[in-house]
Amino acid sequence: MIIQRKKLKIGIIGIGNVGLQVLKDIQSNDKINKFLNVEKILVRDKDKYLNILESEFGVDSPVLEKLTDDFNNFINSDIDTVVELIGGSNPAKEYVKEALNYKKNVVTANKEIIASSIEDLTSSAILNNVKIRFEAAVGAGIPLIEVLIDMLKQNKISKITGIINGTSNYILSSMHNSNKSFDESLKEAQNLGFAESDPTNDIGGFDAMYKASILGSIAFGGKVPIESIAVKGIENLSQKDISYSKELGFVIKLLAVSENKSSKIYSKVAPYLVPENHPLAKVSDNYNAIEIKGDLVGNLWFQGQGAGKLSTTSAVIGDLLGIENSTSGNLALEDNELNFLSDDETVGKKYIRLNVEDKFGVLEKIAGIFSRNKVSIASVIQKEVDAKGLADLVIMTHESLENNLKNSLDEIQKLNFIKEDPKTFEIYKL
Ligand SMILES: NC(=O)c1ccc[n+]([C@@H]2O[C@H](COP(=O)([O-])OP(=O)(O)OC[C@H]3O[C@@H](n4cnc5c(N)ncnc54)[C@H](OP(=O)(O)O)[C@@H]3O)[C@@H](O)[C@H]2O)c1
């Protein structure tokens, strides 16, 4: 006996990069449109999108009749599933909340609203007896959310480490491989469409912070608010640090590291020096890679294109096709109040670069301050003295308490032979 599955009646909000690709794939792929039917498309400017859809599907296409610029008309139609693809926080969040209240399933690729309102939105879906899925919000088409919610739920997850922002990874790869400056590499990423004209969210680490919050909230069984995540971007990274790290056998990567250590959660997004033979060091360009450590399953490794309209469309359509029978669509965050470790309480090894006047007694003074603050030095390398009589000191520390390190650097910064703000980077712990 062949059981006919009922077709989902879909309403799409936002026909940008991803929205248009989702629409094109549903319209053109028989494997997909057997199960999905687009009934409504909500846009802000109907004339603009009439032109876009006419040139994409032809002037006689029935798709043109689905366009509306009126949310009431959209939500009161007989769609059963809303696909939110406008991004940003508002009105995206209001639309998603309304859709759930109107008892429509929701699929979204929006990391911002899921990171800020995961409890709110998932519990609203349960109360309204519908589903919400958001696989594309982290790692685009790389399967992570469904895997964490459904397939790894029997595991206690102790650590998630990832390169989860393709733009910053592209910039860092270009600085490392082609010796380009940060500005040149950013421009290159923008020209290739890997970085937006306003790159703040990517290079400042905020995009990775949203994604780390989502992964952590699912993996650790309670909300990991973005405010609990220590964030440092790559915007102040110079070619000097890239090349000194290279000489020392490291590659600098923007990592999101989330750990559950003795029932305290710690999450940080920052540039890390990763040993050059570690698999994360080899993840280049706009690729993402995520390592998940579970008590039963051990270390799992996921890698792929974590952005781009095709990869994102794969996740959005996957969410739609599986929504009726999905467990992940019914995510119920556990009612756990998680405990968090503050950044100051964490322990790690550091790379520190100090630009100093090359004169007698400098090293002794710096070493004394570190020692008084219980920061133990593993090595010091003095780079060549420049024409102005200044030299870089590259200091690698043993494991030290973050708070002690900050106190040392506060003191060191005030010394009159220090000529630039100290540069500090994490060293990745294997
Ligand atoms: N692109 C990727 O690689 C990628 C990867 C993973 C996740 N995502 C997520 O996918 C979502 C969409 O990304 P995208 O790259 O497609 O963005 P995009 O190209 O900027 O498209 C956004 C679309 O939303 C429309 N829009 C904005 N506000 C609207 C409103 N109030 N009502 C109706 N339409 C509205 C915009 O139309 P107008 O401005 O023309 O009105 C535009 O067409 C975002 O949440 C993004 O974070 C994207």
Short mmCIF file of C-alpha atoms and ligand atoms in Angstrom, two decimals:
data_model
loop_
_atom_site.label_atom_id
_atom_site.label_comp_id
_atom_site.label_asym_id
_atom_site.label_seq_id
_atom_site.Cartn_x
_atom_site.Cartn_y
_atom_site.Cartn_z
CA MET A 1 0.00 0.00 0.00
CA ILE A 2 1.34 3.47 -0.88
CA ILE A 3 0.60 6.08 1.74
CA GLN A 4 0.26 9.59 0.31
CA ARG A 5 1.86 12.24 2.47
CA LYS A 6 -0.07 15.46 2.64
CA LYS A 7 1.61 18.43 0.97
CA LEU A 8 2.75 21.20 3.29
CA LYS A 9 1.27 24.59 2.46
CA ILE A 10 4.16 26.96 2.81
CA GLY A 11 4.42 30.70 3.29
CA ILE A 12 7.87 32.25 2.78
CA ILE A 13 8.86 35.57 4.38
CA GLY A 14 11.78 37.23 2.60
CA ILE A 15 13.00 36.56 -0.93
CA GLY A 16 16.67 37.45 -0.61
CA ASN A 17 19.66 35.24 -1.32
CA VAL A 18 18.35 32.22 0.56
CA GLY A 19 14.60 32.85 0.12
CA LEU A 20 14.85 33.00 -3.67
CA GLN A 21 16.97 29.84 -3.77
CA VAL A 22 14.49 27.98 -1.55
CA LEU A 23 11.63 29.10 -3.80
CA LYS A 24 13.51 28.09 -6.96
CA ASP A 25 14.31 24.64 -5.60
CA ILE A 26 10.75 24.00 -4.44
CA GLN A 27 9.34 25.14 -7.79
CA SER A 28 11.77 23.20 -9.96
CA ASN A 29 12.62 20.00 -8.12
CA ASP A 30 10.00 17.23 -8.37
CA LYS A 31 11.60 15.33 -5.53
CA ILE A 32 10.81 18.30 -3.31
CA ASN A 33 7.57 19.74 -4.69
CA LYS A 34 5.81 16.41 -4.27
CA PHE A 35 5.69 17.37 -0.60
CA LEU A 36 5.89 21.16 -0.50
CA ASN A 37 3.68 23.77 -2.06
CA VAL A 38 4.42 27.50 -1.79
CA GLU A 39 1.10 29.29 -1.24
CA LYS A 40 2.16 32.75 -0.03
CA ILE A 41 5.25 34.97 -0.20
CA LEU A 42 5.52 37.99 2.08
CA VAL A 43 7.75 40.87 0.90
CA ARG A 44 8.08 44.56 1.78
CA ASP A 45 8.09 45.93 -1.75
CA LYS A 46 5.71 44.04 -4.01
CA ASP A 47 6.73 45.77 -7.28
CA LYS A 48 10.41 45.04 -6.71
CA TYR A 49 9.71 41.34 -6.13
CA LEU A 50 7.19 41.08 -8.99
CA ASN A 51 10.06 42.08 -11.28
CA ILE A 52 12.48 39.64 -9.66
CA LEU A 53 10.01 36.72 -9.80
CA GLU A 54 8.96 37.58 -13.38
CA SER A 55 12.54 37.42 -14.58
CA GLU A 56 13.14 34.22 -12.63
CA PHE A 57 9.93 32.27 -13.41
CA GLY A 58 8.34 34.13 -16.38
CA VAL A 59 5.48 36.63 -16.56
CA ASP A 60 2.79 33.90 -16.56
CA SER A 61 4.11 32.01 -13.58
CA PRO A 62 1.48 31.24 -10.91
CA VAL A 63 4.18 32.11 -8.34
CA LEU A 64 3.58 35.82 -9.05
CA GLU A 65 0.08 35.56 -7.57
CA LYS A 66 1.46 34.35 -4.25
CA LEU A 67 3.14 37.70 -3.48
CA THR A 68 1.74 39.89 -0.74
CA ASP A 69 3.05 42.82 1.26
CA ASP A 70 0.39 42.46 3.95
CA PHE A 71 1.25 40.31 6.97
CA ASN A 72 -2.42 39.87 7.94
CA ASN A 73 -3.27 38.60 4.51
CA PHE A 74 -0.23 36.26 4.71
CA ILE A 75 -0.89 34.83 8.16
CA ASN A 76 -4.67 34.48 7.74
CA SER A 77 -4.26 32.39 4.57
CA ASP A 78 -4.44 28.61 4.86
CA ILE A 79 -0.65 28.10 4.98
CA ASP A 80 0.36 25.58 7.63
CA THR A 81 4.12 26.32 7.70
CA VAL A 82 6.00 29.63 7.71
CA VAL A 83 9.59 29.92 6.47
CA GLU A 84 11.24 33.04 7.93
CA LEU A 85 14.21 34.19 5.84
CA ILE A 86 14.50 37.92 6.45
CA GLY A 87 17.15 37.78 9.19
CA GLY A 88 17.82 40.32 11.95
CA SER A 89 15.86 40.53 15.13
CA ASN A 90 12.74 42.52 14.32
CA PRO A 91 10.25 42.13 12.75
CA ALA A 92 11.55 38.56 12.26
CA LYS A 93 10.90 37.62 15.90
CA GLU A 94 7.39 39.14 15.89
CA TYR A 95 6.54 37.29 12.67
CA VAL A 96 7.78 33.98 14.05
CA LYS A 97 5.89 34.45 17.34
CA GLU A 98 2.72 35.37 15.48
CA ALA A 99 3.09 32.37 13.17
CA LEU A 100 3.37 30.02 16.18
CA ASN A 101 0.36 31.67 17.86
CA TYR A 102 -1.58 31.16 14.63
CA LYS A 103 -0.63 27.47 14.96
CA LYS A 104 1.68 27.38 11.96
CA ASN A 105 4.94 25.38 11.97
CA VAL A 106 8.04 27.54 11.58
CA VAL A 107 11.34 26.97 9.79
CA THR A 108 13.91 29.72 10.21
CA ALA A 109 17.60 30.27 9.41
CA ASN A 110 17.80 33.19 11.84
CA LYS A 111 20.56 32.69 14.46
CA GLU A 112 19.85 36.02 16.13
CA ILE A 113 16.25 35.31 17.12
CA ILE A 114 16.96 31.71 18.07
CA ALA A 115 19.95 32.71 20.24
CA SER A 116 17.99 35.44 22.03
CA SER A 117 14.64 33.64 22.35
CA ILE A 118 15.21 29.90 22.10
CA GLU A 119 13.20 29.10 25.27
CA ASP A 120 10.38 31.42 24.34
CA LEU A 121 10.00 30.19 20.77
CA THR A 122 10.41 26.47 21.42
CA SER A 123 7.94 26.51 24.32
CA SER A 124 5.47 28.53 22.26
CA ALA A 125 5.69 25.87 19.52
CA ILE A 126 4.93 23.13 22.05
CA LEU A 127 2.04 25.07 23.62
CA ASN A 128 0.54 25.68 20.18
CA ASN A 129 1.07 22.06 19.16
CA VAL A 130 3.23 22.96 16.17
CA LYS A 131 6.96 22.62 15.38
CA ILE A 132 9.87 25.00 15.00
CA ARG A 133 13.10 24.00 13.26
CA PHE A 134 16.26 26.04 12.68
CA GLU A 135 18.99 23.75 11.30
CA ALA A 136 20.35 26.50 8.99
CA ALA A 137 20.97 28.89 11.90
CA VAL A 138 24.30 27.20 12.72
CA GLY A 139 26.66 25.87 10.06
CA ALA A 140 24.05 26.28 7.25
CA GLY A 141 23.78 22.83 5.60
CA ILE A 142 26.10 21.03 8.06
CA PRO A 143 23.79 18.85 10.17
CA LEU A 144 24.29 19.91 13.80
CA ILE A 145 21.03 20.94 15.45
CA GLU A 146 19.08 17.82 14.56
CA VAL A 147 22.10 15.72 15.49
CA LEU A 148 22.44 17.34 18.93
CA ILE A 149 18.72 17.33 19.73
CA ASP A 150 17.87 13.92 18.44
CA MET A 151 20.77 11.63 17.76
CA LEU A 152 23.09 12.60 20.62
CA LYS A 153 20.53 13.16 23.38
CA GLN A 154 21.75 10.05 25.22
CA ASN A 155 25.20 11.67 25.58
CA LYS A 156 26.50 14.11 28.15
CA ILE A 157 28.18 16.69 25.94
CA SER A 158 31.32 18.06 27.59
CA LYS A 159 32.78 20.24 24.84
CA ILE A 160 31.95 21.83 21.50
CA THR A 161 34.74 23.50 19.57
CA GLY A 162 34.19 25.08 16.23
CA ILE A 163 35.13 27.36 13.41
CA ILE A 164 31.58 28.60 12.90
CA ASN A 165 32.07 31.86 11.05
CA GLY A 166 33.11 31.41 7.42
CA THR A 167 33.88 35.10 6.81
CA SER A 168 36.49 35.41 9.55
CA ASN A 169 37.96 32.05 8.59
CA TYR A 170 38.32 33.27 5.00
CA ILE A 171 40.08 36.44 6.19
CA LEU A 172 42.42 34.53 8.52
CA SER A 173 43.24 31.97 5.81
CA SER A 174 44.08 34.76 3.38
CA MET A 175 46.31 36.51 5.97
CA HIS A 176 48.05 33.21 6.75
CA ASN A 177 48.48 31.84 3.22
CA SER A 178 49.06 35.03 1.21
CA ASN A 179 50.66 37.24 3.90
CA LYS A 180 48.05 39.91 3.23
CA SER A 181 47.05 42.55 5.77
CA PHE A 182 43.74 42.34 7.62
CA ASP A 183 42.26 45.17 5.50
CA GLU A 184 43.36 43.59 2.20
CA SER A 185 41.94 40.22 3.26
CA LEU A 186 38.63 41.74 4.37
CA LYS A 187 38.31 43.58 1.04
CA GLU A 188 39.03 40.34 -0.83
CA ALA A 189 36.33 38.54 1.19
CA GLN A 190 33.86 41.34 0.42
CA ASN A 191 34.68 41.25 -3.31
CA LEU A 192 34.07 37.50 -3.38
CA GLY A 193 30.76 37.85 -1.53
CA PHE A 194 32.03 36.09 1.62
CA ALA A 195 31.73 39.24 3.76
CA GLU A 196 28.94 41.78 4.02
CA SER A 197 29.55 45.51 3.44
CA ASP A 198 29.15 45.94 7.21
CA PRO A 199 31.28 43.03 8.49
CA THR A 200 30.99 43.91 12.22
CA ASN A 201 28.99 40.82 13.20
CA ASP A 202 31.47 38.46 11.54
CA ILE A 203 34.84 40.02 12.39
CA GLY A 204 33.71 41.12 15.86
CA GLY A 205 32.83 37.51 16.78
CA PHE A 206 29.11 38.24 17.31
CA ASP A 207 27.86 35.89 14.60
CA ALA A 208 29.89 33.06 16.19
CA MET A 209 28.57 34.11 19.63
CA TYR A 210 24.92 33.65 18.50
CA LYS A 211 25.76 30.25 17.08
CA ALA A 212 27.71 29.18 20.20
CA SER A 213 24.73 30.20 22.33
CA ILE A 214 22.39 28.01 20.25
CA LEU A 215 24.68 24.97 20.26
CA GLY A 216 25.43 25.36 23.97
CA SER A 217 21.75 25.75 24.92
CA ILE A 218 20.90 22.50 23.17
CA ALA A 219 23.99 20.56 24.23
CA PHE A 220 24.10 21.58 27.89
CA GLY A 221 20.38 21.31 28.58
CA GLY A 222 19.57 24.90 29.56
CA LYS A 223 19.84 28.36 28.12
CA VAL A 224 23.36 29.66 27.43
CA PRO A 225 22.65 33.40 27.11
CA ILE A 226 24.81 35.44 24.77
CA GLU A 227 25.78 37.61 27.77
CA SER A 228 27.53 34.59 29.33
CA ILE A 229 29.86 34.21 26.33
CA ALA A 230 33.26 35.98 26.33
CA VAL A 231 33.73 37.49 22.88
CA LYS A 232 36.82 38.83 21.15
CA GLY A 233 36.92 39.38 17.39
CA ILE A 234 39.71 39.37 14.82
CA GLU A 235 39.55 43.06 13.91
CA ASN A 236 42.78 43.96 15.74
CA LEU A 237 44.81 41.12 14.36
CA SER A 238 47.96 42.16 12.53
CA GLN A 239 50.08 40.34 9.98
CA LYS A 240 52.89 40.38 12.58
CA ASP A 241 50.92 38.06 14.88
CA ILE A 242 50.03 35.76 12.02
CA SER A 243 53.68 35.44 10.95
CA TYR A 244 55.10 35.12 14.49
CA SER A 245 52.51 32.39 15.20
CA LYS A 246 53.48 30.66 11.96
CA GLU A 247 57.16 30.68 12.99
CA LEU A 248 56.12 29.07 16.29
CA GLY A 249 54.14 26.33 14.49
CA PHE A 250 50.61 27.70 14.95
CA VAL A 251 47.73 28.90 12.77
CA ILE A 252 45.39 31.59 14.15
CA LYS A 253 41.68 30.66 13.95
CA LEU A 254 38.56 32.32 15.33
CA LEU A 255 37.15 29.55 17.51
CA ALA A 256 33.99 29.20 19.53
CA VAL A 257 34.80 26.95 22.49
CA SER A 258 32.05 25.84 24.88
CA GLU A 259 32.75 23.53 27.76
CA ASN A 260 30.86 21.94 30.60
CA LYS A 261 33.52 21.64 33.33
CA SER A 262 32.42 20.21 36.67
CA SER A 263 28.86 21.43 35.99
CA LYS A 264 30.01 24.95 35.19
CA ILE A 265 29.58 26.18 31.64
CA TYR A 266 32.21 28.24 29.98
CA SER A 267 31.90 29.64 26.48
CA LYS A 268 34.31 31.83 24.58
CA VAL A 269 34.66 33.17 21.04
CA ALA A 270 38.20 34.42 20.34
CA PRO A 271 41.20 34.09 18.03
CA TYR A 272 43.21 31.03 19.14
CA LEU A 273 46.66 29.82 18.14
CA VAL A 274 45.98 26.28 16.95
CA PRO A 275 48.93 23.86 16.47
CA GLU A 276 49.52 23.60 12.72
CA ASN A 277 49.07 19.79 12.68
CA HIS A 278 45.65 19.93 14.42
CA PRO A 279 42.67 19.29 12.07
CA LEU A 280 41.13 22.70 12.95
CA ALA A 281 44.26 24.44 11.65
CA LYS A 282 43.67 22.86 8.24
CA VAL A 283 40.10 24.16 7.85
CA SER A 284 40.55 26.95 5.32
CA ASP A 285 38.69 29.67 3.48
CA ASN A 286 34.97 29.96 4.15
CA TYR A 287 34.64 26.43 5.54
CA ASN A 288 33.26 25.61 8.99
CA ALA A 289 34.26 22.70 11.23
CA ILE A 290 32.74 21.62 14.52
CA GLU A 291 33.98 19.04 17.00
CA ILE A 292 31.50 17.66 19.54
CA LYS A 293 32.64 15.56 22.49
CA GLY A 294 30.09 13.24 24.10
CA ASP A 295 30.65 10.78 26.96
CA LEU A 296 29.36 7.79 24.98
CA VAL A 297 30.10 8.69 21.39
CA GLY A 298 33.54 10.27 21.94
CA ASN A 299 34.71 12.97 19.53
CA LEU A 300 32.62 13.69 16.46
CA TRP A 301 33.77 15.93 13.66
CA PHE A 302 31.57 17.87 11.20
CA GLN A 303 32.92 19.95 8.35
CA GLY A 304 31.50 21.71 5.32
CA GLN A 305 30.25 24.95 3.84
CA GLY A 306 28.76 26.77 6.79
CA ALA A 307 27.30 29.57 4.67
CA GLY A 308 26.08 30.29 1.15
CA LYS A 309 22.64 30.13 -0.39
CA LEU A 310 22.88 26.52 -1.60
CA SER A 311 24.13 25.04 1.65
CA THR A 312 21.56 27.08 3.61
CA THR A 313 18.77 26.04 1.26
CA SER A 314 19.71 22.41 1.82
CA ALA A 315 19.08 22.84 5.57
CA VAL A 316 15.87 24.88 5.15
CA ILE A 317 14.31 22.36 2.77
CA GLY A 318 15.53 19.49 4.93
CA ASP A 319 13.74 21.09 7.89
CA LEU A 320 10.56 21.45 5.83
CA LEU A 321 10.56 17.91 4.49
CA GLY A 322 11.08 16.44 7.94
CA ILE A 323 8.99 18.81 10.00
CA GLU A 324 5.93 16.65 10.52
CA ASN A 325 7.82 13.70 11.97
CA SER A 326 10.75 15.52 13.49
CA THR A 327 11.72 15.26 17.13
CA SER A 328 13.90 18.34 16.82
CA GLY A 329 10.84 20.42 15.93
CA ASN A 330 9.58 19.78 19.47
CA LEU A 331 12.71 20.85 21.32
CA ALA A 332 11.89 21.36 24.99
CA LEU A 333 14.82 23.01 26.72
CA GLU A 334 15.34 21.50 30.11
CA ASP A 335 14.38 23.73 32.99
CA ASN A 336 17.95 23.79 34.23
CA GLU A 337 19.49 26.93 35.65
CA LEU A 338 23.03 26.51 34.35
CA ASN A 339 26.03 27.81 36.29
CA PHE A 340 28.58 29.77 34.33
CA LEU A 341 32.29 30.31 34.81
CA SER A 342 33.27 33.94 34.24
CA ASP A 343 36.11 34.65 31.83
CA ASP A 344 38.30 35.83 34.74
CA GLU A 345 37.97 32.41 36.42
CA THR A 346 39.23 30.46 33.42
CA VAL A 347 42.70 29.05 33.02
CA GLY A 348 44.64 28.96 29.77
CA LYS A 349 47.93 29.43 27.97
CA LYS A 350 48.51 32.72 26.18
CA TYR A 351 50.54 34.27 23.40
CA ILE A 352 51.40 37.88 24.31
CA ARG A 353 53.12 40.39 22.04
CA LEU A 354 54.66 43.50 23.60
CA ASN A 355 56.23 46.27 21.55
CA VAL A 356 59.04 47.67 23.70
CA GLU A 357 61.99 50.05 23.64
CA ASP A 358 65.11 47.94 23.32
CA LYS A 359 66.89 48.90 26.53
CA PHE A 360 68.49 47.35 29.57
CA GLY A 361 66.20 45.96 32.30
CA VAL A 362 63.01 45.70 30.20
CA LEU A 363 62.72 41.94 30.35
CA GLU A 364 63.51 41.81 34.05
CA LYS A 365 60.75 44.30 34.85
CA ILE A 366 58.15 42.47 32.73
CA ALA A 367 59.12 39.09 34.16
CA GLY A 368 58.84 40.50 37.68
CA ILE A 369 55.27 41.72 37.09
CA PHE A 370 54.17 38.38 35.65
CA SER A 371 55.78 36.53 38.52
CA ARG A 372 54.15 38.73 41.20
CA ASN A 373 50.77 38.04 39.56
CA LYS A 374 51.39 34.26 39.42
CA VAL A 375 51.64 34.14 35.62
CA SER A 376 54.34 31.69 34.65
CA ILE A 377 56.30 32.34 31.44
CA ALA A 378 57.05 29.38 29.14
CA SER A 379 59.20 31.23 26.60
CA VAL A 380 60.24 34.70 25.43
CA ILE A 381 61.45 35.53 21.95
CA GLN A 382 62.79 38.95 21.09
CA LYS A 383 62.26 39.89 17.45
CA GLU A 384 64.60 42.23 15.54
CA VAL A 385 65.02 45.84 16.70
CA ASP A 386 63.61 48.31 14.14
CA ALA A 387 65.06 51.67 13.02
CA LYS A 388 63.27 53.44 15.90
CA GLY A 389 64.95 51.17 18.46
CA LEU A 390 61.72 49.24 19.14
CA ALA A 391 61.36 45.48 19.24
CA ASP A 392 58.56 42.95 19.65
CA LEU A 393 58.71 40.55 22.57
CA VAL A 394 56.68 37.40 22.01
CA ILE A 395 55.86 35.73 25.31
CA MET A 396 54.18 32.35 25.67
CA THR A 397 52.75 31.57 29.10
CA HIS A 398 52.06 28.35 30.94
CA GLU A 399 48.48 27.84 32.12
CA SER A 400 47.46 30.89 34.14
CA LEU A 401 44.30 32.33 35.60
CA GLU A 402 42.75 34.89 33.24
CA ASN A 403 42.29 37.38 36.06
CA ASN A 404 45.99 37.20 36.99
CA LEU A 405 46.94 37.73 33.37
CA LYS A 406 44.68 40.78 33.07
CA ASN A 407 46.19 42.27 36.24
CA SER A 408 49.72 41.73 34.89
CA LEU A 409 48.91 43.36 31.57
CA ASP A 410 47.26 46.33 33.29
CA GLU A 411 50.54 46.93 35.11
CA ILE A 412 52.76 46.25 32.11
CA GLN A 413 50.77 48.59 29.89
CA LYS A 414 51.64 51.50 32.20
CA LEU A 415 55.42 51.01 31.86
CA ASN A 416 57.02 53.83 29.88
CA PHE A 417 58.99 51.52 27.57
CA ILE A 418 55.80 49.80 26.29
CA LYS A 419 54.96 51.43 22.97
CA GLU A 420 51.73 49.68 21.88
CA ASP A 421 48.78 48.08 23.66
CA PRO A 422 49.76 44.47 24.43
CA LYS A 423 48.28 41.90 22.03
CA THR A 424 47.04 38.70 23.66
CA PHE A 425 45.72 35.52 22.06
CA GLU A 426 44.59 32.20 23.45
CA ILE A 427 46.62 29.06 22.76
CA TYR A 428 44.32 26.16 21.94
CA LYS A 429 44.45 23.34 24.48
CA LEU A 430 44.36 19.94 22.83
N1 LIG B 1 23.24 33.76 3.18
C1 LIG B 1 23.79 32.80 3.90
O1 LIG B 1 24.83 32.23 3.56
C2 LIG B 1 23.13 32.34 5.17
C3 LIG B 1 23.65 31.24 5.88
C4 LIG B 1 23.00 30.79 7.04
C5 LIG B 1 21.90 31.48 7.50
N2 LIG B 1 21.44 32.57 6.81
C6 LIG B 1 20.28 33.27 7.33
O2 LIG B 1 19.24 33.25 6.37
C7 LIG B 1 18.44 34.42 6.51
C8 LIG B 1 18.35 35.12 5.15
O3 LIG B 1 19.65 35.45 4.72
P1 LIG B 1 19.91 36.04 3.25
O4 LIG B 1 21.36 35.86 3.00
O5 LIG B 1 18.94 35.47 2.29
O6 LIG B 1 19.61 37.59 3.49
P2 LIG B 1 19.30 38.70 2.38
O7 LIG B 1 19.86 38.29 1.06
O8 LIG B 1 19.69 39.99 2.97
O9 LIG B 1 17.71 38.63 2.24
C9 LIG B 1 16.84 39.13 3.17
C10 LIG B 1 15.52 39.38 2.45
O10 LIG B 1 14.54 39.67 3.43
C11 LIG B 1 13.76 40.74 2.93
N3 LIG B 1 13.14 41.44 4.03
C12 LIG B 1 13.75 42.18 5.00
N4 LIG B 1 12.83 42.64 5.86
C13 LIG B 1 11.63 42.19 5.43
C14 LIG B 1 10.30 42.33 5.90
N5 LIG B 1 10.03 43.05 6.98
N6 LIG B 1 9.32 41.72 5.22
C15 LIG B 1 9.57 40.99 4.12
N7 LIG B 1 10.80 40.82 3.61
C16 LIG B 1 11.82 41.42 4.27
C17 LIG B 1 14.72 41.61 2.14
O11 LIG B 1 13.98 42.33 1.18
P3 LIG B 1 14.14 43.88 0.85
O12 LIG B 1 15.24 44.43 1.69
O13 LIG B 1 14.42 43.90 -0.59
O14 LIG B 1 12.80 44.45 1.20
C18 LIG B 1 15.59 40.54 1.48
O15 LIG B 1 15.02 40.11 0.27
C19 LIG B 1 19.12 35.25 7.61
O16 LIG B 1 18.52 34.97 8.84
C20 LIG B 1 20.54 34.74 7.59
O17 LIG B 1 21.21 34.93 8.82
C21 LIG B 1 22.01 33.00 5.66
#
